[in-house]
Amino acid sequence: DVIEGRQVASSVRAIAVPGSEKVDQAARALGLHNIFTAAGFEWRKPGCSMCLAMNPDKLVGDEVCASSSNRNFMGRQGSSTGRTILMSPIMVAAAAIQGAVADARDVFQLEQTS
């Protein structure tokens, strides 16, 4: 819900990839795919996308990627000179909206707890 009514920064290519068919079906049932695409995300079929660079979704050159995948090593997402920063999903959403790494608590005006 934090991205509803917001827009991905114009400098960002944002891709949302459900982790499984079951997750995709649940997200679609809730209308989440509509919220993501309205915000400017590309909604992909479930499975791997940039997490393994085995398809056209790859980092190119010195691109930087904010990713909620669970692994990160040089070249994993395609480019040996690109940079992948692993984050929680809400931090990835904040980076996509802001166009840079940002604190989701600030971007989405979330209550800060100690």
mmCIF file of C-alpha atoms in Angstrom:
data_model
loop_
_atom_site.group_PDB
_atom_site.id
_atom_site.type_symbol
_atom_site.label_atom_id
_atom_site.label_comp_id
_atom_site.label_asym_id
_atom_site.label_seq_id
_atom_site.Cartn_x
_atom_site.Cartn_y
_atom_site.Cartn_z
ATOM 1 C CA ASP A 1 0.000 0.000 0.000
ATOM 2 C CA VAL A 2 2.924 2.402 0.457
ATOM 3 C CA ILE A 3 3.344 2.902 -3.300
ATOM 4 C CA GLU A 4 -0.337 3.471 -4.058
ATOM 5 C CA GLY A 5 -0.758 6.930 -5.564
ATOM 6 C CA ARG A 6 2.998 7.387 -6.003
ATOM 7 C CA GLN A 7 5.178 7.211 -9.114
ATOM 8 C CA VAL A 8 8.529 5.556 -9.798
ATOM 9 C CA ALA A 9 11.245 8.161 -10.428
ATOM 10 C CA SER A 10 11.757 8.859 -14.136
ATOM 11 C CA SER A 11 15.400 7.727 -13.914
ATOM 12 C CA VAL A 12 14.416 4.289 -12.550
ATOM 13 C CA ARG A 13 13.426 1.056 -14.269
ATOM 14 C CA ALA A 14 11.357 -0.758 -11.648
ATOM 15 C CA ILE A 15 10.496 -4.445 -12.012
ATOM 16 C CA ALA A 16 8.186 -6.399 -9.699
ATOM 17 C CA VAL A 17 8.551 -10.181 -9.890
ATOM 18 C CA PRO A 18 6.390 -12.417 -7.683
ATOM 19 C CA GLY A 19 8.411 -15.261 -6.184
ATOM 20 C CA SER A 20 5.986 -17.996 -7.244
ATOM 21 C CA GLU A 21 2.752 -18.631 -9.107
ATOM 22 C CA LYS A 22 0.923 -18.797 -5.769
ATOM 23 C CA VAL A 23 2.284 -15.381 -4.732
ATOM 24 C CA ASP A 24 1.365 -13.941 -8.143
ATOM 25 C CA GLN A 25 -2.206 -15.241 -7.850
ATOM 26 C CA ALA A 26 -2.573 -13.850 -4.319
ATOM 27 C CA ALA A 27 -1.146 -10.462 -5.361
ATOM 28 C CA ARG A 28 -3.465 -10.269 -8.351
ATOM 29 C CA ALA A 29 -6.465 -11.224 -6.187
ATOM 30 C CA LEU A 30 -5.633 -8.235 -3.966
ATOM 31 C CA GLY A 31 -5.135 -5.951 -6.973
ATOM 32 C CA LEU A 32 -1.481 -5.379 -6.130
ATOM 33 C CA HIS A 33 -0.379 -5.811 -9.744
ATOM 34 C CA ASN A 34 -2.595 -2.832 -10.650
ATOM 35 C CA ILE A 35 -1.088 -0.697 -7.884
ATOM 36 C CA PHE A 36 2.462 -1.575 -8.943
ATOM 37 C CA THR A 37 1.867 -0.968 -12.650
ATOM 38 C CA ALA A 38 0.036 2.315 -11.957
ATOM 39 C CA ALA A 39 3.117 3.439 -10.003
ATOM 40 C CA GLY A 40 5.360 2.620 -12.971
ATOM 41 C CA PHE A 41 6.635 -0.850 -12.110
ATOM 42 C CA GLU A 42 6.815 -3.555 -14.768
ATOM 43 C CA TRP A 43 4.893 -6.602 -13.459
ATOM 44 C CA ARG A 44 6.651 -9.814 -14.497
ATOM 45 C CA LYS A 45 5.712 -13.477 -14.511
ATOM 46 C CA PRO A 46 6.674 -15.260 -11.290
ATOM 47 C CA GLY A 47 10.161 -16.689 -10.862
ATOM 48 C CA CYS A 48 13.587 -15.239 -11.502
ATOM 49 C CA SER A 49 14.289 -12.002 -13.298
ATOM 50 C CA MET A 50 17.448 -10.055 -12.555
ATOM 51 C CA CYS A 51 18.264 -12.332 -9.637
ATOM 52 C CA LEU A 52 20.207 -14.659 -11.924
ATOM 53 C CA ALA A 53 20.800 -12.765 -15.210
ATOM 54 C CA MET A 54 19.577 -15.723 -17.266
ATOM 55 C CA ASN A 55 17.168 -13.616 -19.329
ATOM 56 C CA PRO A 56 17.083 -10.116 -20.864
ATOM 57 C CA ASP A 57 16.634 -8.477 -17.414
ATOM 58 C CA LYS A 58 20.267 -7.682 -16.593
ATOM 59 C CA LEU A 59 22.368 -4.871 -15.226
ATOM 60 C CA VAL A 60 24.317 -3.128 -17.969
ATOM 61 C CA GLY A 61 27.652 -1.418 -17.406
ATOM 62 C CA ASP A 62 27.808 0.564 -14.174
ATOM 63 C CA GLU A 63 24.080 0.484 -13.422
ATOM 64 C CA VAL A 64 22.999 0.269 -9.782
ATOM 65 C CA CYS A 65 20.207 -2.054 -8.670
ATOM 66 C CA ALA A 66 18.186 -1.983 -5.451
ATOM 67 C CA SER A 67 17.142 -5.620 -5.049
ATOM 68 C CA SER A 68 15.130 -7.645 -2.564
ATOM 69 C CA SER A 69 16.695 -10.903 -3.762
ATOM 70 C CA ASN A 70 18.675 -12.989 -1.292
ATOM 71 C CA ARG A 71 22.125 -13.153 -2.895
ATOM 72 C CA ASN A 72 24.677 -10.713 -4.198
ATOM 73 C CA PHE A 73 28.058 -11.276 -5.779
ATOM 74 C CA MET A 74 29.947 -9.663 -8.647
ATOM 75 C CA GLY A 75 28.276 -10.312 -11.981
ATOM 76 C CA ARG A 76 25.257 -12.138 -10.561
ATOM 77 C CA GLN A 77 22.829 -9.731 -12.193
ATOM 78 C CA GLY A 78 24.722 -9.495 -15.460
ATOM 79 C CA SER A 79 27.329 -6.761 -15.230
ATOM 80 C CA SER A 80 30.709 -7.248 -13.600
ATOM 81 C CA THR A 81 30.953 -3.477 -13.048
ATOM 82 C CA GLY A 82 27.345 -2.850 -11.982
ATOM 83 C CA ARG A 83 26.361 -2.709 -8.339
ATOM 84 C CA THR A 84 23.539 -4.515 -6.560
ATOM 85 C CA ILE A 85 22.400 -3.327 -3.140
ATOM 86 C CA LEU A 86 20.298 -5.847 -1.213
ATOM 87 C CA MET A 87 17.384 -4.300 0.683
ATOM 88 C CA SER A 88 14.048 -5.170 2.204
ATOM 89 C CA PRO A 89 11.088 -4.845 -0.197
ATOM 90 C CA ILE A 90 9.915 -1.580 1.398
ATOM 91 C CA MET A 91 13.407 -0.078 1.029
ATOM 92 C CA VAL A 92 13.459 -1.140 -2.647
ATOM 93 C CA ALA A 93 10.089 0.600 -3.112
ATOM 94 C CA ALA A 94 11.445 3.744 -1.427
ATOM 95 C CA ALA A 95 14.513 3.731 -3.692
ATOM 96 C CA ALA A 96 12.314 3.314 -6.788
ATOM 97 C CA ILE A 97 10.074 6.226 -5.795
ATOM 98 C CA GLN A 98 12.943 8.452 -4.660
ATOM 99 C CA GLY A 99 15.338 7.580 -7.497
ATOM 100 C CA ALA A 100 18.114 6.912 -4.976
ATOM 101 C CA VAL A 101 18.708 4.873 -1.844
ATOM 102 C CA ALA A 102 16.432 6.391 0.782
ATOM 103 C CA ASP A 103 14.996 5.644 4.200
ATOM 104 C CA ALA A 104 11.510 4.188 3.694
ATOM 105 C CA ARG A 105 10.385 5.740 6.989
ATOM 106 C CA ASP A 106 11.003 9.185 5.500
ATOM 107 C CA VAL A 107 9.750 8.488 1.966
ATOM 108 C CA PHE A 108 6.483 6.944 3.150
ATOM 109 C CA GLN A 109 6.089 8.989 6.378
ATOM 110 C CA LEU A 110 6.081 5.846 8.509
ATOM 111 C CA GLU A 111 6.065 5.955 12.277
ATOM 112 C CA GLN A 112 9.564 5.388 13.580
ATOM 113 C CA THR A 113 9.828 2.884 16.390
ATOM 114 C CA SER A 114 12.783 2.247 18.643
#
